[in-house]
Amino acid sequence: MKVLKFGGTSVGSAERIKSVAELIGDGQPKIVVLSAMSGTTNTLVEISDCLYKNDRQKASDIIQNLEQHYFDTISELFETEPFIRKSKEFIETIFTYLRSFVNKDFYPLQEKAVVAQGEIMSTTLMHYYLEERGISNSLISALDFMRIDKDCEPDYFYIRQNLEREMAQSGIQPLVITQGFICRNAYGEIDNLTRGGSDYSAALIGAALKAEEIQIWTDIDGIHNNDPRIVEHTQAIRQLSFDEAEELAYFGAKILHPSSIQPAKKERIPVRLKNTLHPQDEGTLITEKSPVKNIKAVAAKDGITAINIKSTNMLLAYGFLRKVFEVFEAWKTPIDMIATSEVAVSLTIDNTAHLEDIIKDLEKFGTIEVDKDLSIICIVGAFDAHKSGLGAQVLNALEEIPLRMISYGGSEHNISMLVNTADKNRALIALSSHLLS
Ligand code: ASP
Ligand code: MG
């Protein structure tokens, strides 16, 4: 059994839904996880924003336009009257539900229910379309098996048990369709796995069922060795290890949700990134081990803030770093990079929601300086502790770029550099021209 996930652009129009149906309707057993049609989740978030602000007219107008978009898609997608009628009736129920929020007070919990409708619509339309084409399939609701616990972590036990039950109840269909992104929380309320979370859904489903492979279908031919929006002539990487893919996804390769590697890695299930526009392309294969020599890929993450703590108390003291880390723990703020000297420590964060509180707490320990608008450049390659030269090549390539921080040796497959965001493009181009061509 394979799990195949198709992203928003892959199901973004009637024509694209038809091509996906073509791909998945080959009779091989599989579970298909779908995102919402591209643009829908953003629109649902926009509707929610209007409702928070009490801008009811604007919310109604956006709802109206979105509904029309779905009616147009239905007219293009289906050929027979019963399916056109059935689909329209279904879309009408969804929009009646959305309209029911317009004249009420609006809460975050309701926003979760509103944004969930995108995946509910895309999967139902796919289910009906396959039926119209005579391809037998069943639709199961992610709300009946996907669940996060009180810490917003997936509840593996619940997911496995409930998914197995749902699969058994759906009969022995070779093709099962379900929603990505949406889930229930520990209290049984509708929730989600955060934006872009459909990849994560696919990985969790794959891990729960010990699938043979998890395929993530987008419209690029895999993870590229540099950011194709910034650097010309980037190339798709054919093979990556779970560790390498995790670093690249976390540090900026937009193609994959960073959490989605973990479940696959845990169960050792290969993840393959495929392109719906070129289904024959091999894409990128992510497995436990992958060949690596020199530099394999670079990726960058913006919006980084560095915090520097200078203190003479740190000199020859133990327990100092623990106190510093406890501040970040208390404010639930993950740290990405760290550099230390004997009298100072610099660390980076990307979530600045509690920056003011963190600074206030850190001031007890020393002098604090904060730098904003920074980017982390992650370089994945063979940084084997017993080999020389590669680190020097990276530094040489970045000769012209001011470096704010360097992290080397945390793992053998990656080094990270902190630069001003204003210098990021130059840095990425220099790394490609010196090391990747
Ligand atoms: N539809 C959701 C989003 O746009 C989830 C996803 O596409 O992965 O964030
Ligand atoms: Mg995505």
mmCIF file of N, CA, C and O in Angstrom, residues 42-124:
data_model
loop_
_atom_site.group_PDB
_atom_site.id
_atom_site.type_symbol
_atom_site.label_atom_id
_atom_site.label_comp_id
_atom_site.label_asym_id
_atom_site.label_seq_id
_atom_site.Cartn_x
_atom_site.Cartn_y
_atom_site.Cartn_z
ATOM 1 N N ASN A 42 -6.193 30.045 1.850
ATOM 2 C CA ASN A 42 -5.934 31.480 2.053
ATOM 3 C C ASN A 42 -7.239 32.264 2.097
ATOM 4 O O ASN A 42 -7.409 33.154 2.933
ATOM 5 N N THR A 43 -8.164 31.923 1.200
ATOM 6 C CA THR A 43 -9.445 32.645 1.165
ATOM 7 C C THR A 43 -10.238 32.390 2.443
ATOM 8 O O THR A 43 -10.855 33.303 2.997
ATOM 9 N N LEU A 44 -10.205 31.159 2.936
ATOM 10 C CA LEU A 44 -10.936 30.845 4.172
ATOM 11 C C LEU A 44 -10.319 31.591 5.367
ATOM 12 O O LEU A 44 -11.033 32.041 6.270
ATOM 13 N N VAL A 45 -8.989 31.758 5.333
ATOM 14 C CA VAL A 45 -8.325 32.527 6.394
ATOM 15 C C VAL A 45 -8.749 33.999 6.290
ATOM 16 O O VAL A 45 -9.023 34.665 7.294
ATOM 17 N N GLU A 46 -8.852 34.477 5.049
ATOM 18 C CA GLU A 46 -9.261 35.872 4.823
ATOM 19 C C GLU A 46 -10.693 36.096 5.338
ATOM 20 O O GLU A 46 -10.973 37.107 5.986
ATOM 21 N N ILE A 47 -11.571 35.135 5.062
ATOM 22 C CA ILE A 47 -12.956 35.225 5.552
ATOM 23 C C ILE A 47 -12.935 35.294 7.090
ATOM 24 O O ILE A 47 -13.594 36.146 7.698
ATOM 25 N N SER A 48 -12.123 34.438 7.701
ATOM 26 C CA SER A 48 -12.034 34.434 9.165
ATOM 27 C C SER A 48 -11.543 35.781 9.679
ATOM 28 O O SER A 48 -12.078 36.316 10.663
ATOM 29 N N ASP A 49 -10.534 36.348 9.009
ATOM 30 C CA ASP A 49 -10.020 37.660 9.436
ATOM 31 C C ASP A 49 -11.122 38.719 9.413
ATOM 32 O O ASP A 49 -11.241 39.537 10.322
ATOM 33 N N CYS A 50 -11.930 38.683 8.339
ATOM 34 C CA CYS A 50 -13.044 39.646 8.247
ATOM 35 C C CYS A 50 -14.023 39.422 9.401
ATOM 36 O O CYS A 50 -14.538 40.382 9.976
ATOM 37 N N LEU A 51 -14.271 38.163 9.727
ATOM 38 C CA LEU A 51 -15.244 37.873 10.785
ATOM 39 C C LEU A 51 -14.725 38.318 12.153
ATOM 40 O O LEU A 51 -15.477 38.835 12.970
ATOM 41 N N TYR A 52 -13.405 38.162 12.381
ATOM 42 C CA TYR A 52 -12.830 38.669 13.638
ATOM 43 C C TYR A 52 -13.027 40.181 13.732
ATOM 44 O O TYR A 52 -13.286 40.726 14.782
ATOM 45 N N LYS A 53 -12.850 40.836 12.558
ATOM 46 C CA LYS A 53 -12.944 42.314 12.561
ATOM 47 C C LYS A 53 -14.387 42.792 12.433
ATOM 48 O O LYS A 53 -14.625 43.993 12.275
ATOM 49 N N ASN A 54 -15.304 41.849 12.395
ATOM 50 C CA ASN A 54 -16.712 42.201 12.266
ATOM 51 C C ASN A 54 -17.060 42.850 10.929
ATOM 52 O O ASN A 54 -18.042 43.577 10.816
ATOM 53 N N ASP A 55 -16.218 42.609 9.927
ATOM 54 C CA ASP A 55 -16.485 43.160 8.596
ATOM 55 C C ASP A 55 -17.362 42.154 7.849
ATOM 56 O O ASP A 55 -16.913 41.376 7.016
ATOM 57 N N ARG A 56 -18.658 42.181 8.175
ATOM 58 C CA ARG A 56 -19.564 41.137 7.704
ATOM 59 C C ARG A 56 -19.830 41.191 6.210
ATOM 60 O O ARG A 56 -19.942 40.168 5.550
ATOM 61 N N GLN A 57 -19.921 42.440 5.706
ATOM 62 C CA GLN A 57 -20.194 42.589 4.282
ATOM 63 C C GLN A 57 -19.077 41.971 3.455
ATOM 64 O O GLN A 57 -19.292 41.198 2.534
ATOM 65 N N LYS A 58 -17.843 42.317 3.861
ATOM 66 C CA LYS A 58 -16.697 41.798 3.102
ATOM 67 C C LYS A 58 -16.634 40.263 3.199
ATOM 68 O O LYS A 58 -16.404 39.586 2.196
ATOM 69 N N ALA A 59 -16.886 39.744 4.384
ATOM 70 C CA ALA A 59 -16.888 38.282 4.547
ATOM 71 C C ALA A 59 -17.907 37.649 3.603
ATOM 72 O O ALA A 59 -17.606 36.683 2.894
ATOM 73 N N SER A 60 -19.116 38.226 3.554
ATOM 74 C CA SER A 60 -20.170 37.673 2.684
ATOM 75 C C SER A 60 -19.758 37.723 1.223
ATOM 76 O O SER A 60 -20.016 36.786 0.464
ATOM 77 N N ASP A 61 -19.130 38.839 0.826
ATOM 78 C CA ASP A 61 -18.716 38.961 -0.582
ATOM 79 C C ASP A 61 -17.688 37.899 -0.945
ATOM 80 O O ASP A 61 -17.766 37.275 -2.000
ATOM 81 N N ILE A 62 -16.723 37.702 -0.037
ATOM 82 C CA ILE A 62 -15.680 36.704 -0.345
ATOM 83 C C ILE A 62 -16.285 35.304 -0.393
ATOM 84 O O ILE A 62 -15.959 34.501 -1.263
ATOM 85 N N ILE A 63 -17.205 35.030 0.530
ATOM 86 C CA ILE A 63 -17.882 33.719 0.536
ATOM 87 C C ILE A 63 -18.608 33.506 -0.801
ATOM 88 O O ILE A 63 -18.505 32.454 -1.427
ATOM 89 N N GLN A 64 -19.301 34.552 -1.241
ATOM 90 C CA GLN A 64 -20.049 34.492 -2.493
ATOM 91 C C GLN A 64 -19.129 34.144 -3.681
ATOM 92 O O GLN A 64 -19.415 33.261 -4.482
ATOM 93 N N ASN A 65 -17.995 34.864 -3.760
ATOM 94 C CA ASN A 65 -17.058 34.626 -4.872
ATOM 95 C C ASN A 65 -16.473 33.229 -4.832
ATOM 96 O O ASN A 65 -16.323 32.582 -5.861
ATOM 97 N N LEU A 66 -16.155 32.784 -3.615
ATOM 98 C CA LEU A 66 -15.563 31.445 -3.493
ATOM 99 C C LEU A 66 -16.573 30.381 -3.922
ATOM 100 O O LEU A 66 -16.243 29.427 -4.621
ATOM 101 N N GLU A 67 -17.822 30.588 -3.525
ATOM 102 C CA GLU A 67 -18.861 29.620 -3.899
ATOM 103 C C GLU A 67 -18.996 29.550 -5.427
ATOM 104 O O GLU A 67 -19.066 28.472 -6.014
ATOM 105 N N GLN A 68 -18.976 30.731 -6.047
ATOM 106 C CA GLN A 68 -19.080 30.778 -7.505
ATOM 107 C C GLN A 68 -17.929 30.009 -8.152
ATOM 108 O O GLN A 68 -18.109 29.266 -9.112
ATOM 109 N N HIS A 69 -16.729 30.172 -7.566
ATOM 110 C CA HIS A 69 -15.547 29.473 -8.086
ATOM 111 C C HIS A 69 -15.763 27.952 -8.047
ATOM 112 O O HIS A 69 -15.415 27.241 -8.992
ATOM 113 N N TYR A 70 -16.382 27.476 -6.970
ATOM 114 C CA TYR A 70 -16.648 26.031 -6.873
ATOM 115 C C TYR A 70 -17.737 25.594 -7.857
ATOM 116 O O TYR A 70 -17.634 24.529 -8.462
ATOM 117 N N PHE A 71 -18.759 26.430 -8.047
ATOM 118 C CA PHE A 71 -19.793 26.078 -9.026
ATOM 119 C C PHE A 71 -19.183 25.994 -10.431
ATOM 120 O O PHE A 71 -19.480 25.093 -11.209
ATOM 121 N N ASP A 72 -18.283 26.950 -10.737
ATOM 122 C CA ASP A 72 -17.643 26.930 -12.062
ATOM 123 C C ASP A 72 -16.810 25.664 -12.235
ATOM 124 O O ASP A 72 -16.804 25.046 -13.295
ATOM 125 N N THR A 73 -16.085 25.303 -11.167
ATOM 126 C CA THR A 73 -15.252 24.100 -11.228
ATOM 127 C C THR A 73 -16.118 22.869 -11.484
ATOM 128 O O THR A 73 -15.776 22.013 -12.314
ATOM 129 N N ILE A 74 -17.264 22.814 -10.802
ATOM 130 C CA ILE A 74 -18.179 21.668 -10.970
ATOM 131 C C ILE A 74 -18.658 21.572 -12.424
ATOM 132 O O ILE A 74 -18.650 20.501 -13.025
ATOM 133 N N SER A 75 -19.032 22.737 -12.998
ATOM 134 C CA SER A 75 -19.535 22.704 -14.387
ATOM 135 C C SER A 75 -18.470 22.184 -15.335
ATOM 136 O O SER A 75 -18.780 21.527 -16.326
ATOM 137 N N GLU A 76 -17.219 22.497 -15.033
ATOM 138 C CA GLU A 76 -16.143 22.061 -15.916
ATOM 139 C C GLU A 76 -15.751 20.600 -15.692
ATOM 140 O O GLU A 76 -15.303 19.916 -16.605
ATOM 141 N N LEU A 77 -15.925 20.173 -14.429
ATOM 142 C CA LEU A 77 -15.419 18.855 -14.054
ATOM 143 C C LEU A 77 -16.351 17.716 -14.464
ATOM 144 O O LEU A 77 -15.909 16.712 -15.014
ATOM 145 N N PHE A 78 -17.637 17.885 -14.188
ATOM 146 C CA PHE A 78 -18.550 16.748 -14.351
ATOM 147 C C PHE A 78 -19.267 16.792 -15.683
ATOM 148 O O PHE A 78 -19.476 17.851 -16.268
ATOM 149 N N GLU A 79 -19.679 15.610 -16.149
ATOM 150 C CA GLU A 79 -20.366 15.554 -17.436
ATOM 151 C C GLU A 79 -21.829 15.178 -17.305
ATOM 152 O O GLU A 79 -22.635 15.521 -18.145
ATOM 153 N N THR A 80 -22.173 14.471 -16.243
ATOM 154 C CA THR A 80 -23.541 13.957 -16.165
ATOM 155 C C THR A 80 -24.363 14.708 -15.119
ATOM 156 O O THR A 80 -23.835 15.137 -14.081
ATOM 157 N N GLU A 81 -25.636 14.864 -15.426
ATOM 158 C CA GLU A 81 -26.557 15.643 -14.610
ATOM 159 C C GLU A 81 -26.593 15.190 -13.141
ATOM 160 O O GLU A 81 -26.462 16.027 -12.240
ATOM 161 N N PRO A 82 -26.730 13.875 -12.868
ATOM 162 C CA PRO A 82 -26.824 13.483 -11.446
ATOM 163 C C PRO A 82 -25.596 13.914 -10.643
ATOM 164 O O PRO A 82 -25.711 14.343 -9.491
ATOM 165 N N PHE A 83 -24.401 13.831 -11.243
ATOM 166 C CA PHE A 83 -23.198 14.209 -10.500
ATOM 167 C C PHE A 83 -23.061 15.725 -10.361
ATOM 168 O O PHE A 83 -22.573 16.217 -9.344
ATOM 169 N N ILE A 84 -23.522 16.458 -11.383
ATOM 170 C CA ILE A 84 -23.495 17.914 -11.280
ATOM 171 C C ILE A 84 -24.416 18.333 -10.128
ATOM 172 O O ILE A 84 -24.047 19.126 -9.262
ATOM 173 N N ARG A 85 -25.604 17.716 -10.087
ATOM 174 C CA ARG A 85 -26.577 18.073 -9.054
ATOM 175 C C ARG A 85 -26.053 17.722 -7.656
ATOM 176 O O ARG A 85 -26.021 18.550 -6.747
ATOM 177 N N LYS A 86 -25.566 16.493 -7.539
ATOM 178 C CA LYS A 86 -25.064 16.010 -6.254
ATOM 179 C C LYS A 86 -23.914 16.910 -5.734
ATOM 180 O O LYS A 86 -23.870 17.271 -4.558
ATOM 181 N N SER A 87 -23.024 17.291 -6.639
ATOM 182 C CA SER A 87 -21.879 18.111 -6.234
ATOM 183 C C SER A 87 -22.318 19.511 -5.842
ATOM 184 O O SER A 87 -21.815 20.092 -4.869
ATOM 185 N N LYS A 88 -23.266 20.064 -6.629
ATOM 186 C CA LYS A 88 -23.749 21.414 -6.295
ATOM 187 C C LYS A 88 -24.442 21.430 -4.943
ATOM 188 O O LYS A 88 -24.241 22.334 -4.135
ATOM 189 N N GLU A 89 -25.232 20.399 -4.696
ATOM 190 C CA GLU A 89 -25.937 20.333 -3.402
ATOM 191 C C GLU A 89 -24.931 20.262 -2.253
ATOM 192 O O GLU A 89 -25.083 20.915 -1.225
ATOM 193 N N PHE A 90 -23.875 19.487 -2.485
ATOM 194 C CA PHE A 90 -22.858 19.352 -1.446
ATOM 195 C C PHE A 90 -22.163 20.710 -1.193
ATOM 196 O O PHE A 90 -22.008 21.138 -0.044
ATOM 197 N N ILE A 91 -21.768 21.376 -2.271
ATOM 198 C CA ILE A 91 -21.085 22.674 -2.122
ATOM 199 C C ILE A 91 -22.026 23.674 -1.440
ATOM 200 O O ILE A 91 -21.602 24.476 -0.599
ATOM 201 N N GLU A 92 -23.319 23.612 -1.786
ATOM 202 C CA GLU A 92 -24.280 24.510 -1.123
ATOM 203 C C GLU A 92 -24.324 24.295 0.391
ATOM 204 O O GLU A 92 -24.390 25.264 1.141
ATOM 205 N N THR A 93 -24.260 23.040 0.815
ATOM 206 C CA THR A 93 -24.284 22.810 2.283
ATOM 207 C C THR A 93 -23.052 23.434 2.938
ATOM 208 O O THR A 93 -23.138 24.005 4.017
ATOM 209 N N ILE A 94 -21.902 23.305 2.271
ATOM 210 C CA ILE A 94 -20.671 23.887 2.841
ATOM 211 C C ILE A 94 -20.816 25.407 2.962
ATOM 212 O O ILE A 94 -20.490 25.996 3.994
ATOM 213 N N PHE A 95 -21.333 26.026 1.906
ATOM 214 C CA PHE A 95 -21.411 27.498 1.945
ATOM 215 C C PHE A 95 -22.524 27.992 2.866
ATOM 216 O O PHE A 95 -22.409 29.067 3.455
ATOM 217 N N THR A 96 -23.568 27.208 3.033
ATOM 218 C CA THR A 96 -24.600 27.566 4.014
ATOM 219 C C THR A 96 -23.954 27.558 5.401
ATOM 220 O O THR A 96 -24.180 28.454 6.227
ATOM 221 N N TYR A 97 -23.123 26.548 5.631
ATOM 222 C CA TYR A 97 -22.406 26.450 6.908
ATOM 223 C C TYR A 97 -21.488 27.669 7.094
ATOM 224 O O TYR A 97 -21.485 28.303 8.153
ATOM 225 N N LEU A 98 -20.726 28.030 6.046
ATOM 226 C CA LEU A 98 -19.822 29.189 6.163
ATOM 227 C C LEU A 98 -20.611 30.467 6.458
ATOM 228 O O LEU A 98 -20.217 31.285 7.278
ATOM 229 N N ARG A 99 -21.761 30.607 5.772
ATOM 230 C CA ARG A 99 -22.578 31.816 5.983
ATOM 231 C C ARG A 99 -23.139 31.870 7.409
ATOM 232 O O ARG A 99 -23.438 32.947 7.920
ATOM 233 N N SER A 100 -23.271 30.695 8.042
ATOM 234 C CA SER A 100 -23.856 30.682 9.382
ATOM 235 C C SER A 100 -22.963 31.410 10.396
ATOM 236 O O SER A 100 -23.398 31.751 11.488
ATOM 237 N N PHE A 101 -21.689 31.642 10.034
ATOM 238 C CA PHE A 101 -20.783 32.332 10.963
ATOM 239 C C PHE A 101 -20.859 33.855 10.840
ATOM 240 O O PHE A 101 -20.372 34.574 11.701
ATOM 241 N N VAL A 102 -21.463 34.323 9.725
ATOM 242 C CA VAL A 102 -21.363 35.749 9.416
ATOM 243 C C VAL A 102 -22.031 36.642 10.458
ATOM 244 O O VAL A 102 -21.522 37.705 10.779
ATOM 245 N N ASN A 103 -23.141 36.194 11.001
ATOM 246 C CA ASN A 103 -23.828 37.095 11.932
ATOM 247 C C ASN A 103 -23.636 36.763 13.403
ATOM 248 O O ASN A 103 -24.443 37.110 14.241
ATOM 249 N N LYS A 104 -22.531 36.053 13.673
ATOM 250 C CA LYS A 104 -22.278 35.687 15.074
ATOM 251 C C LYS A 104 -20.913 36.209 15.513
ATOM 252 O O LYS A 104 -20.105 36.611 14.686
ATOM 253 N N ASP A 105 -20.640 36.140 16.818
ATOM 254 C CA ASP A 105 -19.278 36.429 17.272
ATOM 255 C C ASP A 105 -18.386 35.313 16.769
ATOM 256 O O ASP A 105 -18.834 34.181 16.614
ATOM 257 N N PHE A 106 -17.120 35.633 16.551
ATOM 258 C CA PHE A 106 -16.230 34.661 15.930
ATOM 259 C C PHE A 106 -15.053 34.330 16.845
ATOM 260 O O PHE A 106 -14.466 35.233 17.451
ATOM 261 N N TYR A 107 -14.752 33.045 16.986
ATOM 262 C CA TYR A 107 -13.675 32.596 17.886
ATOM 263 C C TYR A 107 -12.653 31.750 17.120
ATOM 264 O O TYR A 107 -12.989 31.163 16.095
ATOM 265 N N PRO A 108 -11.435 31.631 17.682
ATOM 266 C CA PRO A 108 -10.403 30.826 17.022
ATOM 267 C C PRO A 108 -10.853 29.401 16.697
ATOM 268 O O PRO A 108 -10.509 28.854 15.663
ATOM 269 N N LEU A 109 -11.665 28.821 17.565
ATOM 270 C CA LEU A 109 -12.143 27.467 17.332
ATOM 271 C C LEU A 109 -12.976 27.386 16.050
ATOM 272 O O LEU A 109 -12.906 26.411 15.301
ATOM 273 N N GLN A 110 -13.752 28.451 15.824
ATOM 274 C CA GLN A 110 -14.581 28.467 14.617
ATOM 275 C C GLN A 110 -13.722 28.660 13.371
ATOM 276 O O GLN A 110 -14.025 28.131 12.315
ATOM 277 N N GLU A 111 -12.633 29.403 13.543
ATOM 278 C CA GLU A 111 -11.728 29.573 12.399
ATOM 279 C C GLU A 111 -11.204 28.210 11.942
ATOM 280 O O GLU A 111 -11.094 27.934 10.754
ATOM 281 N N LYS A 112 -10.898 27.355 12.917
ATOM 282 C CA LYS A 112 -10.393 26.018 12.573
ATOM 283 C C LYS A 112 -11.439 25.263 11.750
ATOM 284 O O LYS A 112 -11.105 24.573 10.790
ATOM 285 N N ALA A 113 -12.703 25.401 12.146
ATOM 286 C CA ALA A 113 -13.768 24.712 11.408
ATOM 287 C C ALA A 113 -13.931 25.317 10.013
ATOM 288 O O ALA A 113 -14.172 24.604 9.030
ATOM 289 N N VAL A 114 -13.769 26.643 9.921
ATOM 290 C CA VAL A 114 -13.897 27.308 8.623
ATOM 291 C C VAL A 114 -12.779 26.860 7.680
ATOM 292 O O VAL A 114 -13.027 26.436 6.549
ATOM 293 N N VAL A 115 -11.515 26.908 8.141
ATOM 294 C CA VAL A 115 -10.419 26.550 7.223
ATOM 295 C C VAL A 115 -10.417 25.058 6.849
ATOM 296 O O VAL A 115 -9.857 24.688 5.835
ATOM 297 N N ALA A 116 -11.090 24.248 7.658
ATOM 298 C CA ALA A 116 -11.144 22.811 7.341
ATOM 299 C C ALA A 116 -11.978 22.519 6.090
ATOM 300 O O ALA A 116 -11.857 21.454 5.485
ATOM 301 N N GLN A 117 -12.831 23.476 5.703
ATOM 302 C CA GLN A 117 -13.763 23.190 4.608
ATOM 303 C C GLN A 117 -13.060 22.997 3.262
ATOM 304 O O GLN A 117 -13.572 22.335 2.366
ATOM 305 N N GLY A 118 -11.881 23.592 3.113
ATOM 306 C CA GLY A 118 -11.156 23.479 1.839
ATOM 307 C C GLY A 118 -10.852 22.029 1.491
ATOM 308 O O GLY A 118 -11.131 21.558 0.376
ATOM 309 N N GLU A 119 -10.291 21.294 2.431
ATOM 310 C CA GLU A 119 -9.935 19.895 2.192
ATOM 311 C C GLU A 119 -11.196 19.039 2.080
ATOM 312 O O GLU A 119 -11.231 18.074 1.321
ATOM 313 N N ILE A 120 -12.226 19.409 2.847
ATOM 314 C CA ILE A 120 -13.477 18.637 2.772
ATOM 315 C C ILE A 120 -14.070 18.760 1.358
ATOM 316 O O ILE A 120 -14.537 17.790 0.764
ATOM 317 N N MET A 121 -13.965 19.974 0.783
ATOM 318 C CA MET A 121 -14.514 20.164 -0.574
ATOM 319 C C MET A 121 -13.674 19.442 -1.635
ATOM 320 O O MET A 121 -14.219 18.747 -2.497
ATOM 321 N N SER A 122 -12.343 19.601 -1.573
ATOM 322 C CA SER A 122 -11.511 18.997 -2.640
ATOM 323 C C SER A 122 -11.647 17.468 -2.652
ATOM 324 O O SER A 122 -11.747 16.860 -3.718
ATOM 325 N N THR A 123 -11.685 16.865 -1.461
ATOM 326 C CA THR A 123 -11.759 15.394 -1.427
ATOM 327 C C THR A 123 -13.127 14.902 -1.888
ATOM 328 O O THR A 123 -13.223 13.888 -2.584
ATOM 329 N N THR A 124 -14.185 15.633 -1.528
ATOM 330 C CA THR A 124 -15.520 15.180 -1.934
ATOM 331 C C THR A 124 -15.675 15.305 -3.455
ATOM 332 O O THR A 124 -16.219 14.409 -4.107
#
